[in-house]
Amino acid sequence: MGEAGSGVRQAVPAELSSFIGRERELTALAFLLATERLVTLTGPAGIGKTRLAVRTVRTLGDSEGLDVVWADLAALPERCWEGLGAELAEGLAGREALLVLDGCEQLGEAGAGLAAGLLRLPGLRILATSQRRLRIPGETVFAVPPLSVPTAPSVQPLSPWPSPPPSLSPSVAPGHGAPDPARRFPVADVAGYAAVRLFEERARGADPFFELTDRNAGAVAALCRALDGIPGALELAAGRSHQYAPAQALRRLGSDPLGFLAGGAGRSTRGDAERSLRLASPAERLLWERLSVFAGSFDRAAVAQVCGFGALTPDSAVEALLRLAPGLLADAGQGRYRLPLSVRAYAARRLAHGPAGDGATTARRHRERSRVVAERAAQLWRAGAQREARALALRELPELRAAMNPLAAGGPGAALEIAVSLWFLWTACGMAAEGRRHVERALAVHPAPRPARALWLAAWLVAAFGESHGADPLLVEAWTAAVYEGEDACLAYLAHLRGTIALWEGRYEDAAEECREGLELLPAEPEFGPGREVLRAARTLAAARTDPASVPVEDGPPGGPPDGPADLWARSWVSYAHALVQRHEGHPARARTELLGALRIQFALDDTLGQAFSVELLAELEADQGRYAEAARLLGAVSRTRPRAARTPRVQPTLRARLTPQAFRAAYASGARTPLRELLPELAG
C-alpha cells in the first residue's frame, strides 16, 4: 500500500492538537477495541472523531505494539474508491492489525461495503470514523460527545405571587435566561471545564498575552456554550483571540456565525456544513434545512410535526432524521437532537433561499407547535402537575423564545398568546425578568386596543420589580380592556394584583378586600392564569396579617378536592402564611415545620423568591431563640435573591444590635458563600 496510489498510509497521523477532556472516552474506546472487531466513532464535523482515533491508536501502539494501518478516506479521490478494498485486503492479508478508516461518510454507501468486505480477514479489527453509522452486522457505535461546558449562571429576577408581607418584596434572583457575559464571573467556576481549557490553550496560541480572568470568564463560558463544546469550532473561535476579546467574539458569533468561524486551521465550519450536505440524500438535505427553524433540541415527534409536509411526510421526515442522527448533537438518553450553531446558520440560509414558501411554511408550523406546547404546559400547571409543566416549558424554552418574537410573521398577537400561556414560568419559576421582556416587547408593537390578558401580565411583572406606581397605567388599561372584552378571569386577576400591591405596601385590609373580590369574580374554570387555590392563598396571607385567629392552621394548606391534584405553588404560600400565624401564637417549632414544607416545594419549582421569603422568616425564628449568628447566615444565603429595592429584612436591625459589626459581617458573608440547602439539613436529599 502506498500514499501515492490511493491516499492510504501506514503511519498514524501526527497529533492534530491538544488532547483535552477525552480521558474517559479514550479508556472506553480502548476497551471496545479489545473486545469488538468493528467500532465506529460517530458525531458531527469538528467533534473530534479523528483526534480521538489518533490518540487511541497511538496509546495502544505504545502499550501493546499494535500494528496500525491508517486510511484517510476524506482525502481519497473518487477514482480510487473502486480498487481500495482490494488494495487494503492485499496489504492486510495474514496480519493481526487495526485498520482505521477515517472519514467513512465520504464514501457514502460504499463505506459499508468496504468495511464488510475487509472484516472477512480473520485477524483484522476496524476503527471507523464517520458522520453516519455503517449499519452492518457486528458494528459497535461510539458517539463522541462534545467537551464539557459550563452551565449558564442564573440571573433572572423572580416575582412574588401570592404576595409577601411588606417587609418582603419582589426579588432579583437566579433564573434560566441568558446571563450578561460582560459581568465579572469567577474563573474558578469555569476553569475546570474541558471546553474552557481547550479555548484558553488555543487562545494563548493565537495571542500570547491572552489570560482567563474574572472579567472575561463569563464571555468565554458563553462562547463555549454557544459552540456546543465542539472542539473544531472552539479552536476556530479561539484562533480569533488576537482580533477580538471574548465578549466581542460572542457578539460577532451571534450576528454572523459562518463569517466568524471561517478559515483558520485549514478549515471552516461552513466548509464542514457544505461537505455534510453533499453527502446527504435529497430527503435528508430538505430535512436538514427545515431543522434549522429549531433554536434548541428537538425529538422525533417535533420533527414530524414541524418538518413533515410537502415532499417530506411525517414518517419520511423521521426516517431521514434517524439517518442524520449520528452527525447531530444528541442529548444522551433523551432521544433529542440539535444542530450545531454554524450548521444551523448555514441550513437556515439555504432554507430562506429554497423553494417558494418552504421556509415560511416551516416557520409557521414551528410557531403553531410552540403555541400548542405552551398551552399544554399551562394545562398541566392548572391540573396540578406543576413539576411536569415546568419541565416541559424549560425543555422547549428555546423554541418558545423564538415563537415569542413579535416581529416574526405571527406578529405580536401570537407572541403575547404564548407569553400569557407561560405566566407560571415568569411568576412561579424564577423568570420574571425574561417574561417582562417578552411581554413588553410584544405590547410595544401591538396595535390598539391591546389585549387585556397581556396587559394584566405586564402590570403584574412590572409590579414584581417593586415598581407598583409604574404598574398603575397598565392596571387602568387592562381593566378597561377586560370590561370591553368580557374577560371576567382577567378582572379577577387584576383584583388579585391590586391586593398583592396592597400587601407590599402594608395596606392589609385593602389587600383582604381585593382578594375577596378576585375570588368572587374568578370563573370556576378559568381559561388562563392561576387557579382558585392561588387566589385563596393570597387571601390567607392577608388574613395572616389582619386577623391571624381566623386562619385555620390546623386544617393545613389547600390541596384542591380530596381526590384531585394539589396546587403545590399555592400550598407553599399558604404554608408560609401558616408559619406567620404559628410564630404569632408562640409555636416556633410548628412555624419551622411549615416553612420547611414550603421550601421543599419552592426548591422543586425553582421558586427562589419564595425561598428568600421563607428563609427570612426562618431567620426571625432563629433570632427569637437567640441564635443570632445562624440567623445572619440565613440572611446571607438569600441575599442574592432579594430585590435591589427591597426593604431591610425585619430581623436585620435586631441582629445588628445583638452582634458586633464584625460578627454580623462574618456570619452574613459565610451564608452568602454557602448553598442554602447546606444551612438547612432537614432538606437534605
XYZ file of C-alpha atoms in Angstrom:
685
model
C 0.000 0.000 0.000
C 1.286 3.423 -0.804
C 0.220 7.010 -0.351
C 0.807 7.871 -3.982
C -1.797 5.498 -5.349
C -4.716 5.736 -3.034
C -4.066 8.032 -0.128
C -3.860 5.079 2.272
C -0.860 5.305 4.573
C 0.728 3.042 7.091
C 1.737 5.761 9.550
C -0.679 7.187 12.070
C -1.051 10.974 11.592
C 0.681 13.311 13.977
C -1.299 14.679 16.909
C -3.736 17.225 15.476
C -3.879 19.415 18.579
C -4.066 19.221 22.317
C -5.974 16.271 23.695
C -8.182 17.814 26.371
C -11.165 16.363 28.164
C -11.218 12.986 26.409
C -9.655 10.743 29.031
C -12.883 8.881 29.751
C -13.613 8.351 26.058
C -10.068 7.148 25.478
C -10.415 4.479 28.166
C -13.816 3.323 26.915
C -12.679 3.181 23.311
C -9.568 1.183 24.173
C -11.764 -1.347 25.962
C -14.117 -1.625 22.976
C -11.255 -2.187 20.569
C -10.030 -5.029 22.746
C -13.392 -6.804 22.536
C -15.043 -5.747 19.254
C -13.953 -6.144 15.641
C -15.714 -3.050 14.260
C -16.108 0.186 16.214
C -17.481 3.302 14.527
C -16.866 6.733 16.030
C -19.796 8.985 15.117
C -20.574 12.651 15.594
C -20.855 15.928 13.700
C -17.947 17.542 11.897
C -15.403 19.043 14.279
C -16.459 16.941 17.290
C -13.022 15.316 17.453
C -13.525 11.853 15.956
C -10.202 11.834 14.141
C -8.147 13.183 17.030
C -9.701 10.619 19.389
C -8.830 7.873 16.912
C -5.265 9.183 16.610
C -4.733 9.306 20.365
C -6.313 5.880 20.882
C -4.199 4.026 18.331
C -1.040 5.822 19.439
C -1.736 4.823 23.045
C -2.475 1.231 22.079
C 0.520 1.127 19.794
C 2.849 2.292 22.537
C 1.457 -0.094 25.149
C 0.672 -3.161 23.049
C 2.849 -2.768 19.962
C -0.288 -2.721 17.832
C 0.060 -2.984 14.048
C -1.941 0.011 12.772
C -2.865 0.932 9.213
C -4.426 4.346 8.647
C -6.696 5.095 5.664
C -7.507 8.772 5.184
C -10.724 8.468 3.185
C -11.528 12.182 3.340
C -8.540 12.859 1.088
C -9.213 9.919 -1.217
C -10.227 10.829 -4.802
C -13.413 9.140 -6.010
C -11.479 7.469 -8.829
C -9.642 5.406 -6.186
C -12.743 4.093 -4.403
C -13.280 1.084 -6.640
C -9.883 -0.512 -6.069
C -9.472 0.477 -2.439
C -10.952 -2.690 -0.947
C -8.707 -4.973 -2.976
C -5.622 -2.902 -2.183
C -6.322 -2.940 1.543
C -7.162 -6.656 1.566
C -3.916 -7.470 -0.202
C -1.827 -5.439 2.218
C -3.584 -6.741 5.352
C -3.868 -10.421 4.472
C -2.359 -12.601 7.186
C -1.742 -9.687 9.580
C -3.089 -9.071 13.104
C -3.810 -5.403 12.550
C -6.058 -2.487 13.406
C -7.294 -0.621 10.347
C -8.513 2.949 10.835
C -10.993 4.090 8.168
C -11.062 7.834 8.772
C -13.955 9.716 7.171
C -16.148 6.823 6.018
C -19.043 9.164 5.260
C -17.087 10.398 2.244
C -17.671 7.049 0.528
C -21.426 7.060 1.087
C -22.970 3.592 0.858
C -19.657 2.234 -0.440
C -18.129 2.713 3.006
C -20.320 -0.020 4.499
C -19.404 -2.423 1.697
C -15.707 -1.682 2.151
C -15.792 -2.425 5.894
C -17.949 -5.543 5.478
C -15.572 -6.976 2.874
C -12.467 -6.334 4.954
C -13.954 -7.963 8.062
C -13.650 -11.273 6.232
C -9.931 -11.103 7.043
C -9.730 -13.080 10.326
C -7.012 -11.072 12.077
C -8.349 -7.617 11.292
C -10.104 -5.126 13.564
C -11.515 -1.870 12.202
C -11.908 1.547 13.832
C -14.017 3.792 11.616
C -14.833 7.494 11.949
C -17.991 8.675 10.255
C -20.916 11.074 10.411
C -23.112 8.070 9.582
C -23.439 4.594 11.002
C -22.175 1.889 8.661
C -25.176 -0.295 9.548
C -23.516 -3.642 9.017
C -23.591 -6.717 11.282
C -21.160 -6.594 14.193
C -20.854 -2.789 14.247
C -20.463 -1.111 17.652
C -21.234 2.599 17.547
C -19.392 5.002 19.853
C -20.889 8.513 19.768
C -18.181 11.081 20.510
C -19.683 13.653 22.901
C -18.897 17.379 22.960
C -16.445 18.696 25.524
C -17.976 19.639 28.855
C -19.183 23.250 29.017
C -20.155 25.426 31.990
C -23.856 25.638 32.697
C -25.383 29.067 32.269
C -25.393 31.005 35.549
C -28.853 32.034 36.601
C -29.511 35.756 36.777
C -33.223 36.225 36.321
C -35.344 38.033 38.889
C -38.216 36.231 40.489
C -41.575 37.607 41.229
C -43.956 37.210 44.117
C -47.332 35.635 43.735
C -49.071 35.443 46.129
C -47.630 38.489 47.811
C -45.378 38.533 50.839
C -45.803 40.815 53.798
C -44.430 44.332 53.306
C -41.016 43.520 54.765
C -40.565 41.128 51.856
C -40.675 42.368 48.301
C -40.066 41.143 44.768
C -36.622 39.824 44.229
C -33.779 39.819 41.787
C -32.672 36.230 41.660
C -31.410 33.411 39.549
C -33.397 32.025 36.701
C -32.902 30.474 33.267
C -32.249 33.388 30.924
C -29.008 34.274 29.179
C -26.504 35.808 31.586
C -24.694 39.034 30.847
C -21.286 37.935 29.505
C -19.776 41.293 30.415
C -20.294 40.906 34.150
C -17.494 39.619 36.336
C -17.540 35.875 36.838
C -15.200 33.758 38.992
C -12.585 31.957 36.908
C -12.698 29.055 39.352
C -16.319 28.363 38.385
C -15.467 27.675 34.731
C -11.777 26.803 34.512
C -12.272 23.075 35.106
C -14.489 22.503 32.066
C -12.770 20.857 29.115
C -14.195 23.298 26.554
C -12.850 26.266 28.524
C -9.461 24.616 28.913
C -9.222 23.993 25.179
C -10.339 27.533 24.328
C -7.821 29.014 26.760
C -4.938 26.953 25.382
C -5.710 27.747 21.741
C -6.350 31.424 22.524
C -2.866 31.673 24.022
C -1.511 30.174 20.824
C -3.151 32.990 18.845
C -2.433 35.707 21.408
C 0.434 35.036 23.856
C -0.994 37.711 26.167
C -4.420 36.075 26.476
C -5.391 35.226 30.049
C -8.603 33.826 31.505
C -9.738 36.298 34.158
C -12.835 37.158 36.163
C -13.540 39.860 33.590
C -13.727 37.562 30.562
C -14.619 34.180 32.125
C -18.346 34.751 31.640
C -17.907 35.532 27.958
C -15.590 32.559 27.412
C -18.123 30.271 29.094
C -20.887 31.718 26.904
C -18.771 31.128 23.792
C -18.210 27.513 24.807
C -21.941 27.024 25.305
C -22.821 28.729 22.028
C -20.381 26.473 20.183
C -21.806 23.375 21.894
C -18.413 22.275 23.201
C -17.340 21.204 19.687
C -13.516 21.245 19.629
C -13.182 22.233 15.966
C -15.439 25.267 16.387
C -13.798 26.229 19.684
C -10.376 26.218 18.058
C -11.597 28.405 15.201
C -13.111 30.888 17.658
C -10.037 30.864 19.895
C -7.891 31.492 16.837
C -9.511 34.954 16.569
C -8.366 35.957 20.058
C -5.705 38.242 18.641
C -8.514 40.221 16.963
C -11.430 40.084 19.385
C -11.854 39.968 23.138
C -14.194 37.158 24.232
C -17.214 39.473 24.662
C -16.628 40.947 21.195
C -16.200 37.462 19.751
C -19.504 36.404 21.297
C -21.314 39.336 19.668
C -19.788 38.621 16.273
C -20.577 34.934 16.607
C -24.200 35.784 17.313
C -24.521 38.121 14.335
C -22.635 36.045 11.749
C -21.616 32.528 12.863
C -20.424 31.451 9.424
C -18.307 34.536 8.869
C -16.779 34.483 12.316
C -15.858 30.791 12.109
C -14.454 30.954 8.583
C -10.841 29.994 7.918
C -8.134 29.031 10.330
C -6.504 25.609 10.682
C -7.239 24.920 7.029
C -10.992 24.535 7.560
C -14.195 26.413 8.316
C -17.488 25.378 9.803
C -19.187 26.437 6.588
C -16.957 24.054 4.657
C -17.858 21.278 7.090
C -21.547 22.031 6.588
C -21.216 22.044 2.807
C -19.421 18.702 2.821
C -22.104 17.197 5.062
C -24.802 18.470 2.726
C -23.156 16.934 -0.330
C -23.221 13.534 1.336
C -26.949 13.696 2.104
C -29.803 12.364 0.004
C -32.397 14.853 -1.340
C -34.799 13.998 1.500
C -32.026 14.407 4.071
C -30.993 17.758 2.585
C -34.555 19.013 2.767
C -34.930 17.868 6.374
C -31.534 19.295 7.293
C -32.656 22.711 6.042
C -36.036 22.560 7.787
C -34.400 21.554 11.075
C -32.779 24.996 11.145
C -36.038 26.506 12.471
C -35.385 24.772 15.801
C -33.471 27.042 18.151
C -32.691 24.231 20.588
C -33.141 20.481 20.771
C -35.937 18.502 19.165
C -37.308 14.961 19.252
C -38.906 12.768 16.615
C -42.427 13.992 17.333
C -41.367 17.621 16.907
C -39.630 16.839 13.625
C -42.723 15.073 12.305
C -44.989 17.966 13.322
C -42.823 20.799 12.010
C -40.906 19.298 9.089
C -43.281 16.603 7.819
C -45.095 18.301 4.947
C -44.882 18.521 1.197
C -42.104 16.354 -0.219
C -41.430 15.031 3.293
C -44.228 13.152 5.006
C -44.099 12.944 8.813
C -42.870 9.349 8.576
C -40.222 10.079 5.952
C -39.038 13.081 7.979
C -38.462 10.843 10.997
C -36.702 8.236 8.853
C -34.385 10.916 7.465
C -33.741 12.181 10.985
C -32.625 8.738 12.127
C -30.165 8.550 9.221
C -28.805 12.011 10.034
C -28.762 11.467 13.807
C -25.127 10.285 14.136
C -23.984 13.584 12.614
C -26.082 15.679 15.011
C -25.541 16.614 18.624
C -27.600 14.337 20.850
C -28.774 14.534 24.440
C -27.732 11.162 25.852
C -30.687 9.003 26.767
C -33.229 11.724 25.987
C -33.985 10.951 22.350
C -33.393 14.591 21.467
C -31.044 16.148 18.898
C -29.839 19.583 17.917
C -27.890 21.253 15.154
C -24.564 22.893 15.977
C -24.750 26.674 15.706
C -22.805 27.070 12.483
C -24.594 24.163 10.786
C -27.929 25.676 11.750
C -26.865 29.053 10.355
C -25.848 27.541 7.021
C -29.004 25.418 6.809
C -31.187 28.438 7.649
C -29.571 30.398 4.833
C -30.391 27.616 2.399
C -33.941 27.333 3.731
C -34.509 31.048 3.213
C -33.483 30.739 -0.437
C -35.195 27.409 -1.034
C -38.458 26.582 -2.827
C -41.075 29.336 -2.663
C -42.913 29.247 0.635
C -40.992 26.321 2.132
C -39.199 28.437 4.718
C -42.358 30.371 5.606
C -44.370 27.166 5.949
C -41.753 25.581 8.196
C -41.654 28.688 10.403
C -45.460 28.789 10.636
C -45.629 25.125 11.636
C -42.885 25.693 14.208
C -44.770 28.661 15.652
C -48.022 26.681 15.859
C -46.301 23.807 17.605
C -44.802 26.258 20.111
C -48.265 27.677 20.815
C -49.606 24.170 21.450
C -46.659 23.319 23.722
C -47.174 26.498 25.762
C -50.881 25.786 26.181
C -50.130 22.176 27.111
C -47.719 23.350 29.799
C -50.363 25.772 31.124
C -52.932 22.971 31.249
C -50.530 20.772 33.191
C -49.937 23.576 35.676
C -53.670 24.172 36.166
C -54.181 20.421 36.632
C -51.653 20.338 39.485
C -48.855 18.659 37.518
C -46.627 21.644 38.155
C -43.262 19.919 38.098
C -44.175 18.422 34.726
C -45.381 21.796 33.442
C -42.152 23.495 34.435
C -40.016 20.710 32.946
C -41.909 20.866 29.639
C -41.641 24.652 29.399
C -37.920 24.685 30.206
C -37.162 21.864 27.779
C -38.927 23.714 24.972
C -37.824 27.192 26.048
C -35.520 27.888 23.066
C -38.435 27.206 20.698
C -40.871 29.196 22.814
C -38.487 32.159 22.877
C -38.218 32.089 19.092
C -42.009 31.927 18.757
C -42.387 34.966 21.050
C -40.635 37.214 18.535
C -43.294 39.857 17.809
C -41.583 40.862 14.551
C -41.970 37.380 13.058
C -44.773 36.518 10.671
C -47.146 35.622 13.521
C -46.946 39.170 14.831
C -47.277 40.476 18.384
C -50.634 38.786 18.943
C -49.170 35.315 18.523
C -46.181 36.257 20.702
C -48.426 37.502 23.510
C -50.638 34.412 23.381
C -47.621 32.222 24.125
C -46.255 34.602 26.770
C -49.579 34.620 28.620
C -49.819 30.819 28.492
C -46.409 30.745 30.204
C -47.483 33.082 33.026
C -46.422 30.461 35.603
C -42.874 30.301 34.234
C -42.427 34.035 34.716
C -44.173 34.161 38.101
C -43.522 30.950 39.978
C -40.319 29.614 38.425
C -37.905 32.496 38.777
C -38.065 34.071 35.335
C -39.905 37.363 35.827
C -37.241 39.449 34.059
C -37.372 37.381 30.908
C -41.164 37.289 30.927
C -41.297 41.048 31.274
C -39.010 41.492 28.273
C -41.158 39.251 26.078
C -44.442 40.888 27.099
C -43.268 44.489 26.896
C -41.569 43.970 23.544
C -44.736 42.494 22.025
C -47.050 45.091 23.585
C -44.862 47.884 22.208
C -45.688 46.904 18.621
C -49.246 45.652 19.163
C -51.903 47.906 17.603
C -54.622 49.341 19.832
C -56.632 48.040 21.541
C -54.129 45.877 23.346
C -55.366 42.559 24.824
C -56.462 42.551 28.458
C -54.676 39.307 29.338
C -51.296 40.595 28.179
C -51.827 43.933 29.946
C -52.645 42.117 33.201
C -49.462 40.058 32.921
C -47.406 43.126 32.036
C -48.773 45.037 35.046
C -48.023 42.151 37.341
C -44.460 41.724 36.049
C -43.786 45.447 36.399
C -45.121 45.349 39.960
C -42.964 42.296 40.626
C -39.907 44.546 40.367
C -41.259 46.808 43.093
C -42.471 49.335 40.505
C -46.066 49.412 41.731
C -46.570 53.006 40.578
C -45.317 52.058 37.129
C -47.979 49.352 37.027
C -50.856 51.813 37.592
C -51.318 52.873 33.922
C -51.244 49.237 32.851
C -53.806 48.322 35.525
C -56.175 51.005 34.245
C -55.741 49.997 30.602
C -56.068 46.308 31.478
C -59.302 46.902 33.450
C -60.820 48.859 30.556
C -59.832 46.177 28.048
C -61.112 43.381 30.292
C -64.519 45.060 30.665
C -64.718 45.629 26.913
C -63.699 42.030 26.141
C -65.877 40.479 28.854
C -62.815 38.864 30.461
C -64.093 38.015 33.958
C -60.991 35.998 34.748
C -58.807 38.969 33.872
C -60.883 41.226 36.139
C -60.376 38.688 38.938
C -56.624 38.608 38.384
C -56.455 42.393 38.355
C -58.209 42.457 41.735
C -55.699 39.910 42.992
C -52.830 42.030 41.699
C -54.188 45.119 43.424
C -54.379 43.036 46.607
C -50.805 41.911 46.108
C -49.602 45.505 45.810
C -51.634 46.435 48.890
C -49.876 43.693 50.848
C -46.488 45.037 49.787
C -47.486 48.487 50.942
C -48.839 47.299 54.298
C -52.496 48.013 53.478
C -53.686 44.676 54.792
C -57.403 45.454 54.984
C -57.376 46.663 51.374
C -55.475 43.550 50.376
C -58.017 41.268 52.018
C -60.905 43.053 50.299
C -59.253 42.895 46.871
C -58.527 39.182 47.300
C -62.140 38.513 48.250
C -63.298 40.395 45.148
C -60.917 38.411 42.969
C -62.303 35.118 44.227
C -65.869 36.261 43.591
C -65.069 37.289 40.015
C -62.957 34.272 39.035
C -64.860 31.730 36.899
C -64.952 28.147 38.109
C -62.774 27.033 35.180
C -60.603 29.972 34.031
C -59.132 29.607 30.538
C -55.757 31.015 31.530
C -53.750 32.116 34.525
C -53.698 30.703 38.052
C -56.483 28.722 39.673
C -58.635 29.481 42.690
C -56.093 27.987 45.107
C -53.613 30.756 44.314
C -56.152 33.488 44.998
C -57.175 31.730 48.200
C -53.509 31.641 49.195
C -53.263 35.408 48.707
C -56.367 35.879 50.854
C -54.807 33.669 53.533
C -51.657 35.802 53.503
C -53.748 38.923 54.021
C -55.685 37.242 56.828
C -52.438 36.184 58.499
C -51.673 39.894 58.879
C -55.154 41.273 59.592
C -56.780 38.510 61.651
C -54.393 35.640 62.490
C -57.022 33.912 64.609
C -59.198 33.454 61.505
C -56.568 31.358 59.725
C -57.356 27.655 60.358
C -53.768 26.483 60.681
C -54.767 23.021 61.848
C -56.527 22.380 58.541
C -53.309 22.549 56.583
C -52.757 24.131 53.186
C -55.252 23.827 50.343
C -54.821 20.895 48.040
C -57.887 21.087 45.868
C -60.506 18.368 46.051
C -59.517 15.303 48.136
C -59.251 13.092 45.065
C -57.692 15.720 42.809
C -54.190 17.119 42.252
C -52.802 19.697 44.653
C -51.689 23.180 43.631
C -48.182 22.917 45.023
C -47.310 26.539 44.479
C -50.387 27.768 46.345
C -49.652 25.219 49.062
C -46.182 26.664 49.602
C -47.554 30.171 50.098
C -50.264 29.015 52.491
C -47.605 27.158 54.459
C -45.733 30.450 54.640
C -48.883 32.197 55.907
C -49.448 29.429 58.465
C -45.874 29.884 59.681
C -46.613 33.574 60.268
C -49.622 32.627 62.370
C -47.780 29.901 64.299
C -44.976 32.304 65.152
C -47.519 34.919 66.213
C -49.158 32.356 68.510
C -45.850 31.298 70.061
C -45.290 27.948 68.324
C -41.824 28.265 66.710
C -41.384 24.527 66.090
C -44.657 24.356 64.163
C -43.728 27.501 62.262
C -40.399 25.966 61.255
C -42.135 22.780 60.090
C -44.478 24.829 57.904
C -41.578 26.789 56.405
C -39.580 23.659 55.638
C -42.617 22.234 53.863
C -42.892 25.423 51.827
C -39.200 25.302 50.982
C -39.409 21.745 49.665
C -41.967 22.899 47.119
C -40.069 26.097 46.347
C -36.900 24.141 45.627
C -38.823 21.744 43.382
C -40.286 24.607 41.346
C -37.147 26.774 41.453
C -39.179 29.474 43.182
C -36.185 31.303 44.591
C -38.309 34.285 45.528
C -40.412 32.037 47.734
C -37.216 30.556 49.118
C -35.994 34.023 50.083
C -39.198 34.868 51.919
C -39.344 31.543 53.744
C -35.689 31.732 54.772
C -36.039 35.300 56.056
C -38.904 34.144 58.272
C -36.710 31.229 59.392
C -34.072 33.807 60.318
C -36.657 35.561 62.507
C -37.384 32.252 64.238
C -33.659 31.732 64.846
C -33.340 35.211 66.311
C -36.348 34.576 68.556
C -34.352 31.695 70.049
C -31.227 33.790 70.492
C -29.325 32.141 67.612
C -28.251 35.397 66.042
C -25.255 34.150 64.050
C -27.387 31.404 62.491
C -29.993 33.997 61.563
C -27.361 36.214 59.934
C -26.073 33.264 57.915
C -29.578 32.566 56.641
C -29.975 36.189 55.550
C -26.658 35.977 53.727
C -27.720 32.785 51.941
C -30.674 34.535 50.282
C -29.025 37.927 49.837
C -28.682 37.411 46.073
C -32.345 36.550 45.628
C -33.729 39.691 47.258
C -34.715 42.673 45.110
C -32.459 45.679 44.963
C -35.313 47.873 46.176
C -36.453 45.507 48.933
C -36.825 46.840 52.440
C -34.325 45.663 55.002
C -35.358 42.292 56.426
C -37.342 42.760 59.596
C -34.874 40.813 61.688
C -31.743 42.597 60.471
C -31.817 45.527 62.941
C -32.120 43.020 65.799
C -29.120 41.085 64.520
C -27.022 44.223 64.196
C -27.922 45.152 67.739
C -27.093 41.717 69.153
C -23.924 41.008 67.166
C -20.778 43.063 66.771
C -20.373 44.544 63.277
C -17.521 42.133 62.619
C -19.524 39.099 63.771
C -22.568 40.099 61.704
C -20.492 40.635 58.556
C -18.636 37.347 59.029
C -21.826 35.328 59.527
C -23.609 37.083 56.671
C -20.664 36.504 54.309
C -20.430 32.867 55.391
C -24.081 32.375 54.486
C -23.616 34.062 51.126
C -20.868 31.540 50.295
C -22.871 28.512 51.425
C -25.551 26.745 49.370
C -28.889 27.235 51.073
C -29.545 23.508 51.388
C -26.373 23.092 53.453
C -27.759 25.538 56.023
C -30.991 23.552 56.235
C -30.015 19.922 56.912
C -33.687 18.974 57.241
C -33.973 19.448 53.480
C -31.056 17.128 52.651
C -31.921 14.715 49.884
